[in-house]
Short mmCIF file of N, CA and C and ligand atoms in Angstrom, two decimals:
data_model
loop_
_atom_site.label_atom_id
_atom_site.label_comp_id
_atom_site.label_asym_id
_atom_site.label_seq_id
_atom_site.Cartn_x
_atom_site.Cartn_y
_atom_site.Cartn_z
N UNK K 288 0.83 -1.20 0.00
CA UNK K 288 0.00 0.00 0.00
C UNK K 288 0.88 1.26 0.00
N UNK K 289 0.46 2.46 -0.39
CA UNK K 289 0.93 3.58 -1.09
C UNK K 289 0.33 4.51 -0.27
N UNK K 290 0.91 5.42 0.71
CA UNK K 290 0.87 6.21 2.00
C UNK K 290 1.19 7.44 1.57
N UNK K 291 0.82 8.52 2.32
CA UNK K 291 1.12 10.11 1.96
C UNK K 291 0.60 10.12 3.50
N UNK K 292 1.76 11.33 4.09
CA UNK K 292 1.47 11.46 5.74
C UNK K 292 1.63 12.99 5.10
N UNK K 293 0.77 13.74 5.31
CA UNK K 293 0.46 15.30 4.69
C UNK K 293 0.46 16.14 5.96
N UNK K 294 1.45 16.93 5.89
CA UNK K 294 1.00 17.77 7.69
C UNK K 294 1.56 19.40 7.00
N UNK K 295 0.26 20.34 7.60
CA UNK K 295 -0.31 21.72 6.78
C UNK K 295 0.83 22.53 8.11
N UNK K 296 0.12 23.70 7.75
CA UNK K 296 1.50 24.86 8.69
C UNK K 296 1.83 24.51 9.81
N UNK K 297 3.11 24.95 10.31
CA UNK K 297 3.38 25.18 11.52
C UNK K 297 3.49 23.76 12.36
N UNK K 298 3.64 22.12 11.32
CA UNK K 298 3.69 21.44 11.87
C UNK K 298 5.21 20.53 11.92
N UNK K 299 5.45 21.56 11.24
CA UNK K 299 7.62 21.76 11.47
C UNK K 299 7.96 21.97 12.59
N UNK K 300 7.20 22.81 13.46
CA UNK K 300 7.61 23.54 14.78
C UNK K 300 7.04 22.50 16.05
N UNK K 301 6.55 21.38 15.70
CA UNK K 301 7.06 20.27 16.70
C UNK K 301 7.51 20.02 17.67
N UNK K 302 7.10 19.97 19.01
CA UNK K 302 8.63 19.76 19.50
C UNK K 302 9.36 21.17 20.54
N UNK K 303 8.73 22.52 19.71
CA UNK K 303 9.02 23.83 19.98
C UNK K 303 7.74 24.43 20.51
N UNK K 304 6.78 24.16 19.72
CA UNK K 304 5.56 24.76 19.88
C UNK K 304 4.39 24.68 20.23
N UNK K 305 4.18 25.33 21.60
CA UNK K 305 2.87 25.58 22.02
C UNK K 305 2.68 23.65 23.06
N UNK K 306 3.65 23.30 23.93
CA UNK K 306 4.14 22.26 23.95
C UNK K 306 2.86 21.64 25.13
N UNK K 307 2.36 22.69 25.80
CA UNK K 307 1.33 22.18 26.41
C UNK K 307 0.21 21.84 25.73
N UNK K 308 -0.20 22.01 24.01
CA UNK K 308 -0.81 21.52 23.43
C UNK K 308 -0.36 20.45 22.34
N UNK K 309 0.53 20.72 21.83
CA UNK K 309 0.87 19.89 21.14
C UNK K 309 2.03 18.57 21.37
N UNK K 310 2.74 18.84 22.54
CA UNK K 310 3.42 17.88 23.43
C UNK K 310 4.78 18.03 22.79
N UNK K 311 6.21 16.99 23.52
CA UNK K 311 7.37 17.64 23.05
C UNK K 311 8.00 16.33 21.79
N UNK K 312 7.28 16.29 21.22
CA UNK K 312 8.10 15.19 19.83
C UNK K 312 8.22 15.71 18.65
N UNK K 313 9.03 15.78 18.19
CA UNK K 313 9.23 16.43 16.49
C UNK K 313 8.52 15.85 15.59
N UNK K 314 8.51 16.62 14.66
CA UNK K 314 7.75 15.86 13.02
C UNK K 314 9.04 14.62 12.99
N UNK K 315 10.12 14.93 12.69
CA UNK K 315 10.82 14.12 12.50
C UNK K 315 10.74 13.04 13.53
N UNK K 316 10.34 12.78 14.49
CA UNK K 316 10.22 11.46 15.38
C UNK K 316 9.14 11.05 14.87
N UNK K 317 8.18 12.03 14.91
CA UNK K 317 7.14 11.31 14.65
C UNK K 317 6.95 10.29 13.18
N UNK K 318 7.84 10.89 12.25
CA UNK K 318 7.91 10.62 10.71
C UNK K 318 8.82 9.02 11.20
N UNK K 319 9.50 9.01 12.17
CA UNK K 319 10.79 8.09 11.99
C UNK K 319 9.53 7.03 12.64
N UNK K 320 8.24 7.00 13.54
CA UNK K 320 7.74 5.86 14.37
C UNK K 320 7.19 5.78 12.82
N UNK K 321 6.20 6.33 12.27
CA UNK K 321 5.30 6.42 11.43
C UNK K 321 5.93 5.32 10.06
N UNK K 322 6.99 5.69 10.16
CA UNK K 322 7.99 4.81 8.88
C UNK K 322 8.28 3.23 9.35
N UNK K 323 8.57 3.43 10.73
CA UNK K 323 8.82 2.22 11.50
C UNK K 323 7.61 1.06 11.08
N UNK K 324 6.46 1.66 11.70
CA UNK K 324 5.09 0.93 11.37
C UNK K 324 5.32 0.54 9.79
N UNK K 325 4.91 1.40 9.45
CA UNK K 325 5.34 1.16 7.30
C UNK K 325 5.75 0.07 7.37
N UNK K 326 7.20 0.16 7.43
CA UNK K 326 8.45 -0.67 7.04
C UNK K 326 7.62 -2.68 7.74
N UNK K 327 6.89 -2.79 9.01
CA UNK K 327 6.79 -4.03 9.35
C UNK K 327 5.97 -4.92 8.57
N UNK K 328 4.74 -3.41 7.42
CA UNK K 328 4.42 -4.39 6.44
C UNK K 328 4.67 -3.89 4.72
N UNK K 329 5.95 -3.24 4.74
CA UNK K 329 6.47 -3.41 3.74
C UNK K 329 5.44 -2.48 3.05
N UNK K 330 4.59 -1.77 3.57
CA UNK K 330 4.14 -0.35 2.90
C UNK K 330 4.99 0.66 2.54
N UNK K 331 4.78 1.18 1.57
CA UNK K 331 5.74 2.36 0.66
C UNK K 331 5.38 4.03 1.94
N UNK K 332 5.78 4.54 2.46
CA UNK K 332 4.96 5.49 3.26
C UNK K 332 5.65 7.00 2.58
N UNK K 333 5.51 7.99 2.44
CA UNK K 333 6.14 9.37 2.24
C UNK K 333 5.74 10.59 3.07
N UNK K 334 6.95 11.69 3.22
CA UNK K 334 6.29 12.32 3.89
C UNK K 334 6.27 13.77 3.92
N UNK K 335 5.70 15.00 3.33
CA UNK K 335 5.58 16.45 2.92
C UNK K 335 5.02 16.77 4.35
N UNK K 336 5.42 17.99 4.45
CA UNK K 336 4.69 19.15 5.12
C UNK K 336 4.98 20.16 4.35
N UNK K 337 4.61 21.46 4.58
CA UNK K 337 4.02 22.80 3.74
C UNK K 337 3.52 23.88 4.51
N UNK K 338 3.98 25.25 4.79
CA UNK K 338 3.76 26.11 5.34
C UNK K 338 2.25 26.80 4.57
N UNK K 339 2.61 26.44 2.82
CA UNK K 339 1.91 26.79 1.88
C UNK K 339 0.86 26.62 1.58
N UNK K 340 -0.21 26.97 1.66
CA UNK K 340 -1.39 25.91 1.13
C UNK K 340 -1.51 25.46 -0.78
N UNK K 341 -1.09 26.74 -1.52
CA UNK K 341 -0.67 25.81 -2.71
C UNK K 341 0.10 24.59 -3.09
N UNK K 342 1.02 24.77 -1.83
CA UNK K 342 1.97 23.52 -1.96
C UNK K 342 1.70 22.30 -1.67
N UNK K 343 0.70 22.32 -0.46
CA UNK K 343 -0.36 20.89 -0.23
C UNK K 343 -1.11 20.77 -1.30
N UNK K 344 -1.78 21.67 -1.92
CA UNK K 344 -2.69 21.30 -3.10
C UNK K 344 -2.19 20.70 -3.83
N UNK K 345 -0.64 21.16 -4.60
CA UNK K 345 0.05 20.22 -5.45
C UNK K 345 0.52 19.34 -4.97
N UNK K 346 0.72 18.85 -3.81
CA UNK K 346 1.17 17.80 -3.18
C UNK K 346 0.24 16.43 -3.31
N UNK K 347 -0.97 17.45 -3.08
CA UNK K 347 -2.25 16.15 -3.07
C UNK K 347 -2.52 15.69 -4.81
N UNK K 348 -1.81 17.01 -5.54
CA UNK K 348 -1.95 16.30 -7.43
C UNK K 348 -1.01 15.30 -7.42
N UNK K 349 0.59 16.12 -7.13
CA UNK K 349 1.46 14.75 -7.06
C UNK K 349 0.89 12.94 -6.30
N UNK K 350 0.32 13.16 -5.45
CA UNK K 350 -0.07 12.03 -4.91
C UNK K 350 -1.11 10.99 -6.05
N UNK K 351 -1.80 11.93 -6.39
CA UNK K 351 -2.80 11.29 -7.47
C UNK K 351 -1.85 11.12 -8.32
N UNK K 352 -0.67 11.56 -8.82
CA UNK K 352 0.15 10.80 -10.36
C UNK K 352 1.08 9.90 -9.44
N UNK K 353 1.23 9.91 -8.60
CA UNK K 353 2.05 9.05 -8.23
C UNK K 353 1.28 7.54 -7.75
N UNK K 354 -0.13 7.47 -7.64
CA UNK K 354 -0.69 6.08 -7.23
C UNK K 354 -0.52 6.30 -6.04
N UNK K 355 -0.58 7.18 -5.00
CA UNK K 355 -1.05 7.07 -3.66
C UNK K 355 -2.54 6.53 -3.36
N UNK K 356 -2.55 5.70 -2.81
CA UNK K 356 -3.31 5.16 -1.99
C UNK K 356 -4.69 5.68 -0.90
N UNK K 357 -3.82 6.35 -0.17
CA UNK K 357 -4.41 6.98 0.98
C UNK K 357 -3.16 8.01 1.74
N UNK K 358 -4.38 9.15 2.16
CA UNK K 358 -3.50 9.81 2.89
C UNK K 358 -3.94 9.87 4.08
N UNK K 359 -2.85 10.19 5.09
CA UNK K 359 -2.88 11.08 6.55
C UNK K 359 -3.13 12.10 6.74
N UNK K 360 -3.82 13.08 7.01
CA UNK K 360 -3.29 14.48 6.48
C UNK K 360 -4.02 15.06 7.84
N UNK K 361 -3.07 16.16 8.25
CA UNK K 361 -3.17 17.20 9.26
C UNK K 361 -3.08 18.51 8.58
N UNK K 362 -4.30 19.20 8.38
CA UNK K 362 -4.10 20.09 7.61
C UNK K 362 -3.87 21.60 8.67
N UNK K 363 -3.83 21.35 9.59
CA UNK K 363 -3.50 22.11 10.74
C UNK K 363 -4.51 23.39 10.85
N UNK K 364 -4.37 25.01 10.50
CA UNK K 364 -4.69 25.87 10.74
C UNK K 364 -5.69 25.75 9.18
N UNK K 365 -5.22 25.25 8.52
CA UNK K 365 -6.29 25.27 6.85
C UNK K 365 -7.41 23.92 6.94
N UNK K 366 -7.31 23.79 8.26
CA UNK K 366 -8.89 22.60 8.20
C UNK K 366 -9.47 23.79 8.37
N UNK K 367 -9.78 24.85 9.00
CA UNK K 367 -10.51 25.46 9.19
C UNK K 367 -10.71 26.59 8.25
N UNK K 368 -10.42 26.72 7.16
CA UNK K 368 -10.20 27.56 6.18
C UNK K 368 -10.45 27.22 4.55
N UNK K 369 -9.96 26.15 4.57
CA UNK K 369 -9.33 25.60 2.86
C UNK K 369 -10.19 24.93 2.08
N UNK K 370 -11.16 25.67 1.62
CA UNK K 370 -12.42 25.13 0.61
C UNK K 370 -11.37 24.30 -0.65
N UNK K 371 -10.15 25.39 -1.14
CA UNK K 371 -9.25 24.49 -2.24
C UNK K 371 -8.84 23.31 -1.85
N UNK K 372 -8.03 22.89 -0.03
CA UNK K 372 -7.44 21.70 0.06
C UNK K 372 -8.92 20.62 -0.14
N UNK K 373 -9.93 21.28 0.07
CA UNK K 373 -11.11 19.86 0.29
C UNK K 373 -11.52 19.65 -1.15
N UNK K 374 -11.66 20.59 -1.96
CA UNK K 374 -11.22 20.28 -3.28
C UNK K 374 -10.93 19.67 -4.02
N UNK K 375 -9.31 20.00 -3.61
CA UNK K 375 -8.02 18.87 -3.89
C UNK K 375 -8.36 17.38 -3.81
N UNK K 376 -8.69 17.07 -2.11
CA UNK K 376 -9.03 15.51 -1.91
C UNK K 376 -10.02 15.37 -2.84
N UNK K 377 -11.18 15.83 -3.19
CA UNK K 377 -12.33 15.42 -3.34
C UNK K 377 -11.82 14.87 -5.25
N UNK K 378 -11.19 16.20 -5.89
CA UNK K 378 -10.68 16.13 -7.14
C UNK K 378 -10.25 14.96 -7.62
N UNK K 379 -8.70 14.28 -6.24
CA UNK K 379 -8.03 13.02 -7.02
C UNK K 379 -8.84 12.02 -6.56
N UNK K 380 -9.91 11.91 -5.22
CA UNK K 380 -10.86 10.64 -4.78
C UNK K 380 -9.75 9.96 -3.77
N UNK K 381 -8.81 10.54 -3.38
CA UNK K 381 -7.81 9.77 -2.82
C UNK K 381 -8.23 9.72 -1.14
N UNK K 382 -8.73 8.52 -0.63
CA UNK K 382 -9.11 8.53 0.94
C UNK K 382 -8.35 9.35 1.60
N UNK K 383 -8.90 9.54 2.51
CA UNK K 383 -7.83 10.25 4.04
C UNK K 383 -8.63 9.71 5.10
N UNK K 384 -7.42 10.00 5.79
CA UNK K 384 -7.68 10.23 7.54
C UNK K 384 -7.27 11.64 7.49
N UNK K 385 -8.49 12.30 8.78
CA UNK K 385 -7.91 13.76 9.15
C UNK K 385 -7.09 13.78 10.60
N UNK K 386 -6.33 14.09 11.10
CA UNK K 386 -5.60 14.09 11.69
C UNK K 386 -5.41 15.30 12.73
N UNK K 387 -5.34 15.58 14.19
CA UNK K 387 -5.20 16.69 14.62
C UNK K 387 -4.65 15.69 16.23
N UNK K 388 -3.76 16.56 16.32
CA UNK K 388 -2.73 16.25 17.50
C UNK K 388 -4.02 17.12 18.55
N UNK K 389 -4.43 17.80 18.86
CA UNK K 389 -4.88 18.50 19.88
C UNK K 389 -6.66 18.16 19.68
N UNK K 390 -7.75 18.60 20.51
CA UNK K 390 -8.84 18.04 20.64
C UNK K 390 -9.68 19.30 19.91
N UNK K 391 -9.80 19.39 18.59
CA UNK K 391 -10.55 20.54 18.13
C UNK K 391 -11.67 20.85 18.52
N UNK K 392 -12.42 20.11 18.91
CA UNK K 392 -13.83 20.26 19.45
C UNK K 392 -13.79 21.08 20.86
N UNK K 393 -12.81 20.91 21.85
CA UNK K 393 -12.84 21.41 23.06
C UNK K 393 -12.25 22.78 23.17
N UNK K 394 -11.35 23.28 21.60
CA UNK K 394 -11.02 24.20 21.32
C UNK K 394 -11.68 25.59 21.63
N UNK K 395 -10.69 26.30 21.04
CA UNK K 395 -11.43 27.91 20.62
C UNK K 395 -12.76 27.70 19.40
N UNK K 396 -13.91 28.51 19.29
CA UNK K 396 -14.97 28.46 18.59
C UNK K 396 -14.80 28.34 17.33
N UNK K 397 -13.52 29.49 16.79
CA UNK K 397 -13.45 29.42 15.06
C UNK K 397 -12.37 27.70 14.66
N UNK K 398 -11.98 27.12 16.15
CA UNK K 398 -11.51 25.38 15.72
C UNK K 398 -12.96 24.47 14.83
N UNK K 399 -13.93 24.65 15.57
CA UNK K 399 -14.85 24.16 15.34
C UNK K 399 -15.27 23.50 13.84
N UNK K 400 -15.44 24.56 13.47
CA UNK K 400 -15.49 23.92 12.03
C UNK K 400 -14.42 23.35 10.94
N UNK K 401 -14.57 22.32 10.69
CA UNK K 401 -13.40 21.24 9.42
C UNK K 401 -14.09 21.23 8.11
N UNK K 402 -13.39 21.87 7.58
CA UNK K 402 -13.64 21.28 6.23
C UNK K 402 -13.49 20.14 5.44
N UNK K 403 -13.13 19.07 6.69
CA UNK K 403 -12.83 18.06 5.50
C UNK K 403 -13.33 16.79 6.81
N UNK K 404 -13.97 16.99 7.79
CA UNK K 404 -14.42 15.87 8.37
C UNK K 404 -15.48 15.45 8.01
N UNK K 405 -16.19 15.94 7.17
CA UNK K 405 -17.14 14.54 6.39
C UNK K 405 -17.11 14.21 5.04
N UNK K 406 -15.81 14.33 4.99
CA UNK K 406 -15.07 13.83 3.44
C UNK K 406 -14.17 12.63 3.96
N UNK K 407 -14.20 12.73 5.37
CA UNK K 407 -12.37 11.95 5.42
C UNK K 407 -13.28 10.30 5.76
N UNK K 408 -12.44 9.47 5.95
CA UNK K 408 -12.55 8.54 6.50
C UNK K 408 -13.04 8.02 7.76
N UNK K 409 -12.65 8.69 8.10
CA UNK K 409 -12.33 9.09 10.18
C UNK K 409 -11.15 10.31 10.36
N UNK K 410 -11.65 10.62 11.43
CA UNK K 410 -11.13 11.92 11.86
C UNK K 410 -10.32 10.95 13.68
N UNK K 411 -9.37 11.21 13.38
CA UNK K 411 -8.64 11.33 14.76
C UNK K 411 -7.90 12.94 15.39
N UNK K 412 -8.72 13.26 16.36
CA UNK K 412 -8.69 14.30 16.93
C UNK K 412 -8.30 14.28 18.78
N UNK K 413 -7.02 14.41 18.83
CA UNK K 413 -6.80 15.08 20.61
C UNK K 413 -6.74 13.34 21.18
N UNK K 414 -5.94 12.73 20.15
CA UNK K 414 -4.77 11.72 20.77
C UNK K 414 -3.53 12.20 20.63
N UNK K 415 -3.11 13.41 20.76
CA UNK K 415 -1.65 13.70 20.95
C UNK K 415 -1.31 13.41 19.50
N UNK K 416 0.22 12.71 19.03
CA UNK K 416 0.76 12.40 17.73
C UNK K 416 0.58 11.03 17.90
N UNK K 417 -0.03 10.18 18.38
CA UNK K 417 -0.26 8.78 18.36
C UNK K 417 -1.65 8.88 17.45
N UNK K 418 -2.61 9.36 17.20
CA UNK K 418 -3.47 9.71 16.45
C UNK K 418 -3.16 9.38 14.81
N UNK K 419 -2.02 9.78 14.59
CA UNK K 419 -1.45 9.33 12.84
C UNK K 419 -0.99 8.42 13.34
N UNK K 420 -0.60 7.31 14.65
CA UNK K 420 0.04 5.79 14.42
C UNK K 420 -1.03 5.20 14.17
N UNK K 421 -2.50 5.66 14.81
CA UNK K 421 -3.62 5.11 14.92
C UNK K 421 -4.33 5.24 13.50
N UNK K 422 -4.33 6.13 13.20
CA UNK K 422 -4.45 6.23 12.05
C UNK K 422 -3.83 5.27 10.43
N UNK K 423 -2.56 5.40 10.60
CA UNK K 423 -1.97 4.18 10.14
C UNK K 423 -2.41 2.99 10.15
N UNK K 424 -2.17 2.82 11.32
CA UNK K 424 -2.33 0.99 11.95
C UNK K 424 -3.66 0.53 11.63
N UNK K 425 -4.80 1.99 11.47
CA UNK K 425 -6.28 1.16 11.03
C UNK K 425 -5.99 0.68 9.29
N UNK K 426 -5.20 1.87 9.23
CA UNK K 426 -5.12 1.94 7.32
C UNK K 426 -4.54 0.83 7.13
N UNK K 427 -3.15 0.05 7.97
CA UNK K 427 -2.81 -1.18 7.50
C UNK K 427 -3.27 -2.40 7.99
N UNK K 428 -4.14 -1.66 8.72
CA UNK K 428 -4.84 -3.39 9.36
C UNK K 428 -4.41 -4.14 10.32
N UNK K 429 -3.28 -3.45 11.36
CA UNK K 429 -2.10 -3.87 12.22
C UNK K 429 -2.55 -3.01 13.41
N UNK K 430 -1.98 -3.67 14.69
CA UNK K 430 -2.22 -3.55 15.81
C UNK K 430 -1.45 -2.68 16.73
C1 DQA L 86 -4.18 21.13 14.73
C2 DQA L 86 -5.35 21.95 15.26
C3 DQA L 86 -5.52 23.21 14.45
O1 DQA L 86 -6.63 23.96 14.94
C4 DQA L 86 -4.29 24.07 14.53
O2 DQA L 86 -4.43 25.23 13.75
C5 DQA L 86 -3.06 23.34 14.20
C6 DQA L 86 -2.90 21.95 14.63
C7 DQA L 86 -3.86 19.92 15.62
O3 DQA L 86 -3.11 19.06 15.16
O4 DQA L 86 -4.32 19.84 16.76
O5 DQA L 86 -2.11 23.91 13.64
O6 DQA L 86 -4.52 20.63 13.44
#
């Protein structure tokens, strides 16, 4: 299977930022467990982030020429914004999981609304970064 782990702004800063919400592990750890899982069943996994929102959009075209599968995607501050990223998914048909390290619902008011939680698959929301293992592990069928 053919993986895209998609994570939208500010999800570089990992690790640095805002640590009582988002906790202290990097993208890069998180990318290195996330690959780990991959690798036990020999799934292809990749992995973009993007400050940009054009750059996720083309990210999500590249995914469609490339035979991605399914994505992960944390679209961070543009779930709540990005009529183009829901678009995008909807354009190539390519599944997702939506993804959010922190509990959007218990959030501030303008968290509230997603643009892409009744497009996605399932939404994992405010399991910390174990949320994309969980996420994964449903996508590969592993425990
Ligand atoms: C987030 C929640 C968003 O509201 C926020 O803008 C983010 C991260 C999360 O993972 O909890 O950047 O998607």
């Amino acid at each position: 299977m053919k993986i895209l782990v998609l994570n939208g702004p500010n999800l570089n800063l990992l690790g640095i930022r805002e640590e009582d919400i988002y906790g202290n592990e990097t993208l890069q750890d998180l990318e290195h467990k996330l690959k780990e899982i991959a690798d036990e069943v020999n799934a292809e996994i990749s992995f973009y982030q993007s400050n940009a929102e054009h750059d996720l959009i083309n990210a999500i075209h590249d995914a469609y020429k490339a035979d991605v599968e399914l994505i992960i995607f944390n679209p961070a501050a543009y779930t709540h914004t990005s009529v183009a990223l829901r678009d995008a998914l909807l354009g190539v048909r390519i599944p997702f999981y939506e993804v959010h390290i922190s509990d959007i619902k218990t959030r501030e008011d303008f968290r509230q609304k997603s643009y892409f939680s009744d497009i996605a698959i399932k939404v994992f929301s405010g399991h910390g970064t174990n949320g994309y293992l969980l996420a994964l592990k449903e996508a590969l069928k592993i425990s």
